[in-house]
Tab-separated table of C-alpha atoms in Angstrom:
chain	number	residue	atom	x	y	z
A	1	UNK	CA	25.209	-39.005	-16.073
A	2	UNK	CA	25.504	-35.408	-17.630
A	3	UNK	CA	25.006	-32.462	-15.189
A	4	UNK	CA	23.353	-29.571	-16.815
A	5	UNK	CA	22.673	-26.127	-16.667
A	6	UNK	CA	18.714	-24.760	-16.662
A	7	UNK	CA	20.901	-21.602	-17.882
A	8	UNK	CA	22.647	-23.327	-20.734
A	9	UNK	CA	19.271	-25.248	-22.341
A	10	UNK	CA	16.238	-22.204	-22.025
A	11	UNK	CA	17.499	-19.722	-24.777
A	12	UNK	CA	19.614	-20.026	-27.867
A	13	UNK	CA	20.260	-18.156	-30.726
A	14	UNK	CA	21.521	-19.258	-34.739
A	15	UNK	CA	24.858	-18.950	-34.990
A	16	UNK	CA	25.334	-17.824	-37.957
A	17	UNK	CA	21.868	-15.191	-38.436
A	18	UNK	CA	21.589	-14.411	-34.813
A	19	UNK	CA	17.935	-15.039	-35.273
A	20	UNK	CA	16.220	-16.493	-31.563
A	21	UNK	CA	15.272	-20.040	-31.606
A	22	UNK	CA	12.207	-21.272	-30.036
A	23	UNK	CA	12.909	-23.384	-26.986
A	24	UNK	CA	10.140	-26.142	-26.158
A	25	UNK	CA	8.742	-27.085	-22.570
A	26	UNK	CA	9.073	-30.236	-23.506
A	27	UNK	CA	12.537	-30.690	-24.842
A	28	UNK	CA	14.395	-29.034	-21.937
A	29	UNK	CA	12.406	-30.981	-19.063
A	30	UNK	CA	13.101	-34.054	-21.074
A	31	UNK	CA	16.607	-33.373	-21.091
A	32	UNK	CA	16.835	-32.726	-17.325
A	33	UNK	CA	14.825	-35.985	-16.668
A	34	UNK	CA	17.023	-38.334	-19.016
A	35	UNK	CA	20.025	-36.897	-16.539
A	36	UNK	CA	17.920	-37.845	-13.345
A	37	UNK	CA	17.305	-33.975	-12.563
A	38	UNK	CA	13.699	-34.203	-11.924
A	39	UNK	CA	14.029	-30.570	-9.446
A	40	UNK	CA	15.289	-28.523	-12.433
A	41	UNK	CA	12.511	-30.020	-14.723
A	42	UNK	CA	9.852	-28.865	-12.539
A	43	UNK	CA	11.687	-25.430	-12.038
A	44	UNK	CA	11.685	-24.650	-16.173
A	45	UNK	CA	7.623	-26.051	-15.937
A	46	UNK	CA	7.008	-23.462	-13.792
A	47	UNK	CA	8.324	-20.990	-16.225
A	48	UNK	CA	5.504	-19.171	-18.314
A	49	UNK	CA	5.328	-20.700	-21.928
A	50	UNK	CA	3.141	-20.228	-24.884
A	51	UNK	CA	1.989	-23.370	-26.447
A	52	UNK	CA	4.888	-25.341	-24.868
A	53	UNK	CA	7.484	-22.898	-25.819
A	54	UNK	CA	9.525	-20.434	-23.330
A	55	UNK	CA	8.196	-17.196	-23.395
A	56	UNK	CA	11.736	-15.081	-24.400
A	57	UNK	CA	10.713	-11.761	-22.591
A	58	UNK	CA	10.147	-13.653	-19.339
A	59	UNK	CA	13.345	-15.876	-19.863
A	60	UNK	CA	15.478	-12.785	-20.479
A	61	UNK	CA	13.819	-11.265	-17.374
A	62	UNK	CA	14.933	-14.148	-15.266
A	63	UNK	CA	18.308	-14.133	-17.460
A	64	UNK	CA	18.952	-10.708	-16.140
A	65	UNK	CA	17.834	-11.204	-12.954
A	66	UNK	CA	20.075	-14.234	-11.921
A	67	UNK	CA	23.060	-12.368	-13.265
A	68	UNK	CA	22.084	-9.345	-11.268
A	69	UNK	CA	22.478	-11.587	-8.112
A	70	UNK	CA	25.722	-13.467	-9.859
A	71	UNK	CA	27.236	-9.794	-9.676
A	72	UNK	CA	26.403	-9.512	-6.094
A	73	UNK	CA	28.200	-12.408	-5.578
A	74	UNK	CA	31.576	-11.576	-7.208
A	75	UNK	CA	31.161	-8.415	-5.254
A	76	UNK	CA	31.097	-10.382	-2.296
A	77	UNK	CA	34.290	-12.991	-3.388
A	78	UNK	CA	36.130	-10.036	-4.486
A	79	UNK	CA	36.696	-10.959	-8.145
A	80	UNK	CA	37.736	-7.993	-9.643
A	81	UNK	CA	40.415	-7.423	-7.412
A	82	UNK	CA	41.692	-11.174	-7.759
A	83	UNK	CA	41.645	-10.016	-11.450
A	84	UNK	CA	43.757	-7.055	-10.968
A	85	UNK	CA	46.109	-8.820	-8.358
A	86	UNK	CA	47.153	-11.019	-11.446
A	87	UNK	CA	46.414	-8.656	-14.687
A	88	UNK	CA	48.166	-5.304	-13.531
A	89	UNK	CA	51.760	-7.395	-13.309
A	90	UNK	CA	51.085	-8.986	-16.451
A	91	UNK	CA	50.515	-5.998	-18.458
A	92	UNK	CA	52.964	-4.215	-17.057
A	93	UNK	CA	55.602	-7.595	-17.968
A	94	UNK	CA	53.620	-6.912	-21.537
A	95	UNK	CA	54.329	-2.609	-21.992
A	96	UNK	CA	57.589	-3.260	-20.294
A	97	UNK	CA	58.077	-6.090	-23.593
A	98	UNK	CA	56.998	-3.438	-26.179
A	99	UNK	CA	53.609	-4.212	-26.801
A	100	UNK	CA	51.948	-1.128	-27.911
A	101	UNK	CA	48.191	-1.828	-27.590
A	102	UNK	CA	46.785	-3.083	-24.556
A	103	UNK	CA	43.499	-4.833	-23.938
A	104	UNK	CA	41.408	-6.925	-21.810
A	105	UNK	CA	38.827	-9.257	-22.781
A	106	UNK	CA	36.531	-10.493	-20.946
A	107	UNK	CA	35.198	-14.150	-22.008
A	108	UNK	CA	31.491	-14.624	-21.260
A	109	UNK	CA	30.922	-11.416	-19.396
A	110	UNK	CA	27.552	-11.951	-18.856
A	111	UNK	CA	26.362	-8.140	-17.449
A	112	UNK	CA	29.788	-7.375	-17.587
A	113	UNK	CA	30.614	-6.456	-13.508
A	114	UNK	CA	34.763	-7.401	-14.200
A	115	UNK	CA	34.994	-5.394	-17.041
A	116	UNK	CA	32.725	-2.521	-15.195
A	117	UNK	CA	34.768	-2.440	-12.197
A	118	UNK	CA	37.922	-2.295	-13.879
A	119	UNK	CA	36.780	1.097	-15.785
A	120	UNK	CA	35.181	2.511	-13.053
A	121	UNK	CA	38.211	2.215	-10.715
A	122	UNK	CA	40.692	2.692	-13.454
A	123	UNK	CA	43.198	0.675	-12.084
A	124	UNK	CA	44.953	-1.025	-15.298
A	125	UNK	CA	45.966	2.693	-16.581
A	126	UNK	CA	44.258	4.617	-18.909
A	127	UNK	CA	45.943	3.268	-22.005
A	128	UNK	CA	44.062	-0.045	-21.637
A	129	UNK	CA	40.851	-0.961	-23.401
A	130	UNK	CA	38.086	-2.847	-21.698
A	131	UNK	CA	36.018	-5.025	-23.227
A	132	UNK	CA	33.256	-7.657	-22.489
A	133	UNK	CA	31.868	-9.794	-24.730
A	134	UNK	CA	29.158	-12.981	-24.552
A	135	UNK	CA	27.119	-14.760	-26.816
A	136	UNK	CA	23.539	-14.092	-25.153
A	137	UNK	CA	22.428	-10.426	-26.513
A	138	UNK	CA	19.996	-9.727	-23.901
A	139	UNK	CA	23.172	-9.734	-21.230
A	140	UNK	CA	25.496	-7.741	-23.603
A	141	UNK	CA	22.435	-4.941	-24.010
A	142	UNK	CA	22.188	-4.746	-19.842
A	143	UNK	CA	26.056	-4.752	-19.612
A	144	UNK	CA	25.828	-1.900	-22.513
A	145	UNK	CA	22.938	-0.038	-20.428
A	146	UNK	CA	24.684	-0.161	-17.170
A	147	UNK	CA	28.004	1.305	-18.720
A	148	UNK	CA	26.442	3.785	-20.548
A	149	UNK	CA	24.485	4.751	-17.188
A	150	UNK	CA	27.669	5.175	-15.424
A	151	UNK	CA	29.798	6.966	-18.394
A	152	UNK	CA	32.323	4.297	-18.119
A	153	UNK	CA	35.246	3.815	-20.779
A	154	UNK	CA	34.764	0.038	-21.601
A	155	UNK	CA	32.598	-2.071	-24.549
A	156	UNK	CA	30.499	-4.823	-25.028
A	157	UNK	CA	30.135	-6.977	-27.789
A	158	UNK	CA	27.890	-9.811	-28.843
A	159	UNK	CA	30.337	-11.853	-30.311
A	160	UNK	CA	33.022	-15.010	-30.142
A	161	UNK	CA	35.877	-13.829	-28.588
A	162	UNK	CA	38.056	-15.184	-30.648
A	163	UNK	CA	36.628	-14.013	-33.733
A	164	UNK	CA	37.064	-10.088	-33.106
A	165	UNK	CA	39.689	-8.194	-35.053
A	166	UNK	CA	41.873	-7.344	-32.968
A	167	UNK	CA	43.554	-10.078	-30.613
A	168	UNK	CA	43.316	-9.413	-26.618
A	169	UNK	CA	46.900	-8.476	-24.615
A	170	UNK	CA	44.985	-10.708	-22.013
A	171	UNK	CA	42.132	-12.905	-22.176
A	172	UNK	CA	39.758	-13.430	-18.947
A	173	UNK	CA	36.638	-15.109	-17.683
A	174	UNK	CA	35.138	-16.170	-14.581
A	175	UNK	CA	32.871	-18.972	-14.238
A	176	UNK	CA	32.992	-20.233	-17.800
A	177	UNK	CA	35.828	-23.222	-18.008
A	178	UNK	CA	32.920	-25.770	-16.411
A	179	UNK	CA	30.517	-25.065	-19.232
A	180	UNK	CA	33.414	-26.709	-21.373
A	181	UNK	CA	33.749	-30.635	-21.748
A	182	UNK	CA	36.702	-32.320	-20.867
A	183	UNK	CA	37.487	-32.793	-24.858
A	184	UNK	CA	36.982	-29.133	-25.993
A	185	UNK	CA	39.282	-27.296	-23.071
A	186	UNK	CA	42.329	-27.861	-25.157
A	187	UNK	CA	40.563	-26.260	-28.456
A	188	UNK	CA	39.563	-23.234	-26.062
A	189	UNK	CA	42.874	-22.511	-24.629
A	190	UNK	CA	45.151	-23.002	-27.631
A	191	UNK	CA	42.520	-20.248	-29.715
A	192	UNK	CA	44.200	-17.774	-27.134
A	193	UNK	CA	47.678	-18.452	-28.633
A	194	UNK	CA	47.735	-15.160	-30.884
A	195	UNK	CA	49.980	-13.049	-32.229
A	196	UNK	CA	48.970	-10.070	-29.844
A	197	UNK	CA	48.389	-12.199	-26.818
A	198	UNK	CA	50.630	-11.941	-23.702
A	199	UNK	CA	48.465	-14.501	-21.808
A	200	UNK	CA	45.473	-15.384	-20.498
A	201	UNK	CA	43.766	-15.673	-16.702
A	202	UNK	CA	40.560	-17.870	-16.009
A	203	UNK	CA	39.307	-18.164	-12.949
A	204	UNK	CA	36.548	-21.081	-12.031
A	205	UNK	CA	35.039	-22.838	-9.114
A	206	UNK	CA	38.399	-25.060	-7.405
A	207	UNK	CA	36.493	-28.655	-7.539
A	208	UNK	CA	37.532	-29.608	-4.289
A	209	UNK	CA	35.611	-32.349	-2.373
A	210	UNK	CA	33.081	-29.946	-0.364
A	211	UNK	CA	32.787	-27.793	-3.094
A	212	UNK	CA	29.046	-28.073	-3.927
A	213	UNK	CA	27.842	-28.042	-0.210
A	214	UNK	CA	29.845	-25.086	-0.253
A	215	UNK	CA	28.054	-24.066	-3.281
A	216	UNK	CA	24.657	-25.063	-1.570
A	217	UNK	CA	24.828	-23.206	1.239
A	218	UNK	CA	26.055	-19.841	-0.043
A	219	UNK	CA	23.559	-19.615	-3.177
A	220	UNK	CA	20.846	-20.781	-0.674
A	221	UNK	CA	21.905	-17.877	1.534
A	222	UNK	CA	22.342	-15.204	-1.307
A	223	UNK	CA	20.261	-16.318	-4.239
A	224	UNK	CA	16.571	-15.961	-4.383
A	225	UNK	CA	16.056	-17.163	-7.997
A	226	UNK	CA	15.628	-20.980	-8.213
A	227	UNK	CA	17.093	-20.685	-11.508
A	228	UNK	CA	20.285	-19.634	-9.525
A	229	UNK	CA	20.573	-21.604	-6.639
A	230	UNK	CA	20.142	-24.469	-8.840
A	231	UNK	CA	22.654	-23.598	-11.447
A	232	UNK	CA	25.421	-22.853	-8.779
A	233	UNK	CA	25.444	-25.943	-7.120
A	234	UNK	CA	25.533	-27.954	-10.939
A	235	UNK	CA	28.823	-25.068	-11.343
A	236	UNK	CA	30.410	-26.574	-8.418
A	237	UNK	CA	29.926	-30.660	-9.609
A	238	UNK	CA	30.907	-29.551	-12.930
A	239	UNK	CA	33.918	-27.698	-11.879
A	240	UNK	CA	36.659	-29.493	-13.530
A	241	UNK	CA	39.930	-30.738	-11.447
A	242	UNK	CA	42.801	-28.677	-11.494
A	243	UNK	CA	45.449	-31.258	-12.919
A	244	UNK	CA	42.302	-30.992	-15.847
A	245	UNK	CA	42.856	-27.079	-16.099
A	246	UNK	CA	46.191	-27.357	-16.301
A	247	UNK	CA	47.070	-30.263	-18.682
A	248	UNK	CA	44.471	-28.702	-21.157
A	249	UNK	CA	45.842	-25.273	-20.769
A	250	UNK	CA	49.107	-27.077	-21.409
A	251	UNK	CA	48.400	-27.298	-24.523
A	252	UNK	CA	49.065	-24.101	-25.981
A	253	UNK	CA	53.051	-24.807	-26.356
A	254	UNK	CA	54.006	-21.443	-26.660
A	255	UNK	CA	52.955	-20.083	-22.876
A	256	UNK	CA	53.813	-21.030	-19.722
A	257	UNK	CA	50.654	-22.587	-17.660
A	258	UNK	CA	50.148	-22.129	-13.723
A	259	UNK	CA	47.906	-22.651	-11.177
A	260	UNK	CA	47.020	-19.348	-8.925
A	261	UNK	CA	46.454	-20.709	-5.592
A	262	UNK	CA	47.598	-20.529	-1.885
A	263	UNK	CA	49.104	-23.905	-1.021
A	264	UNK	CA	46.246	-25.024	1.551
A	265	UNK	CA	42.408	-24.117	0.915
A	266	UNK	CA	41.685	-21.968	3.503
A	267	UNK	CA	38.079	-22.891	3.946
A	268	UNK	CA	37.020	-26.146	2.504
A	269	UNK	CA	33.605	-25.535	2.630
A	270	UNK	CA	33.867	-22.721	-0.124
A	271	UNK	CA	33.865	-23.065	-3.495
A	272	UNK	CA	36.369	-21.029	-3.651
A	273	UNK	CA	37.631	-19.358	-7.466
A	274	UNK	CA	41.257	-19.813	-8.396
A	275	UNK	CA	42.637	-19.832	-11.998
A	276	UNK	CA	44.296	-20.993	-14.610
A	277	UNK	CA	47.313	-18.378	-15.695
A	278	UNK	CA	49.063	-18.839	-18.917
A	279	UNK	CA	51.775	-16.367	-20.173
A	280	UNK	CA	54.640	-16.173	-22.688
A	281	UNK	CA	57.732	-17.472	-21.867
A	282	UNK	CA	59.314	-14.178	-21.721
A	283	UNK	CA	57.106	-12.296	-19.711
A	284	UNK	CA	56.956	-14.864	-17.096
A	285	UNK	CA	60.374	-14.020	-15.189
A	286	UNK	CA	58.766	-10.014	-14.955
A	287	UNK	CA	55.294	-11.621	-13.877
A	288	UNK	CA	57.179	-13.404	-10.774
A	289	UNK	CA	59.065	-10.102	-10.030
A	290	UNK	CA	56.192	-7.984	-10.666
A	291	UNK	CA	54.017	-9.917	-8.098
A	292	UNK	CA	57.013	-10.116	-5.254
A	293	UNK	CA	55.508	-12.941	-2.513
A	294	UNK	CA	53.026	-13.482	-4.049
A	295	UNK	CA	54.499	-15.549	-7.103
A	296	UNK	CA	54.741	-18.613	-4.494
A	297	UNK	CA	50.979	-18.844	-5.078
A	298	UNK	CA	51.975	-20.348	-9.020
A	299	UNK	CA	52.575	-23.232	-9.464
A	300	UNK	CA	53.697	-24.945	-13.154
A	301	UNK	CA	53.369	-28.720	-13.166
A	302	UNK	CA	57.430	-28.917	-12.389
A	303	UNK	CA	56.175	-27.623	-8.603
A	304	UNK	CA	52.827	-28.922	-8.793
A	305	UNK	CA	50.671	-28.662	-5.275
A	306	UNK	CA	48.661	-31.645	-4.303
A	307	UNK	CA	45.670	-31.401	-6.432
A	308	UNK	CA	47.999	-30.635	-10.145
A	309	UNK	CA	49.923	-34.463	-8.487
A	310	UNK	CA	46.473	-35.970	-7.658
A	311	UNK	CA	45.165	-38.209	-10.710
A	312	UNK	CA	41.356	-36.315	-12.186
């Protein structure tokens, strides 16, 4: 039976015009119900509607606010400085390869905290350009407001990622390989073999075993939207395995494909983030240099750890 997001089903917009779509009561709860999620049905009836549609100003309200609360929780796992632990070495493997132009996208930024951080705090080096982009308009205009607010060097766009002009050094997301099925992973990972790319690193719930009691507890603890709390504990059963990540990621040929993780979990209770790292062939020997110790933490599926042996 499908698990689904309330996130991914109460606002869409064309394609192709951008124009908003109406979103009925109706078929959303019916949705939900047909995958035996009776909770989240009654959650999106409680949200205000007009003549059994969504109201958009009060679903980009809540939109805004859950993110708001996602940001406080990548504050509190740390994710911009797992980003930088990993991107720093590869660009520098990249400008120590020749590549000229160096930039960072950001894959379903939603208010666009990663891509924030990392111009606020500089750390990448001034001669890298930041930019988030997602696909909802109402998050790309608070990520815009917020940057503006602070005067920071970094853009948002409203866009597909991968259909921008220019080609990103290094692609990045958080939180967005579950929204993926099992069948369209390899599609997204082999669009990031470009000319101009030197890799790519996603991070995403690890689906271990405890992973959505973990979930459970800490969005219970930290999230007051039900929107939230219910959403992060579908992230965590959606999570994908990490012989899944990797084999799909595989797929792009032309990189080499790790796993980013310590060899034991170190709480099993969290659902802890760990990527999926994929760089070219020739960078790779100045990524492992680059990040010293620390390189024991990647593992290719000729050193897999348990979970890349264990069958998905």
């Amino acid at each position: 039976m499908a698990v689904l997001e309330i996130s991914d089903l109460i606002a869409a917009w064309d394609p192709g015009t951008g124009a908003r779509q109406p979103i009925a009561v109706a078929d959303v709860t019916g949705r939900l119900r047909a995958a035996g999620d009776h909770r989240a049905a009654r959650i999106v009836e409680r949200m205000p509607a007009t003549s059994g549609v969504l109201e958009p100003e009060s679903v980009d309200r809540l939109l805004v606010r859950v993110h708001t609360e996602l940001q406080r929780l990548a504050e509190e796992l740390h994710m911009a400085e797992r980003f930088v632990e990993l991107l720093r070495p590869m660009l520098d493997a990249a400008r120590s390869a020749g590549f000229r132009r160096l930039r960072v996208v950001d894959i379903g930024c939603g208010i666009g905290y990663v891509i924030r951080w990392l111009a606020t705090t500089r750390v990448l080096g001034a001669d890298v350009e930041l930019l988030g982009v997602d696909q909802n308009p109402v998050l790309i205009a608070e990520a815009s407001r917020l940057a503006l607010d602070e005067g920071l060097p970094c853009g948002f766009a409203c866009a597909d990622a991968f259909a921008l002009a220019e080609d990103a050094t290094v692609y990045i997301s958080s939180g967005v390989l579950h929204h993926f099925p099992v069948d369209e992973l390899g599609d997204f990972f082999r669009a990031q073999d470009r000319p101009g790319t030197a890799g790519f690193i996603h991070y995403d719930i690890a689906a271990t075993r405890l992973a959505p009691a973990g979930a459970w507890v800490f969005h219970r603890a930290r999230m007051r939207e039900l929107l939230g709390r219910h959403d992060g504990v579908n992230s965590a059963r959606r999570a994908h395995g990490d012989r899944t990540l990797v084999t799909a990621a595989g797929q792009v040929g032309t990189m080499d494909i790790f796993l980013f993780a310590p060899i034991r979990h170190t709480n099993p209770f969290c659902a802890a983030m760990r990527p999926v790292v994929g760089i070219r062939p020739e960078l790779s020997p100045a990524l492992r240099r680059l990040l010293g110790r620390r390189a024991r933490a990647l593992h290719g599926t000729d050193d897999p750890v348990p979970s890349l042996r264990a069958a998905t």
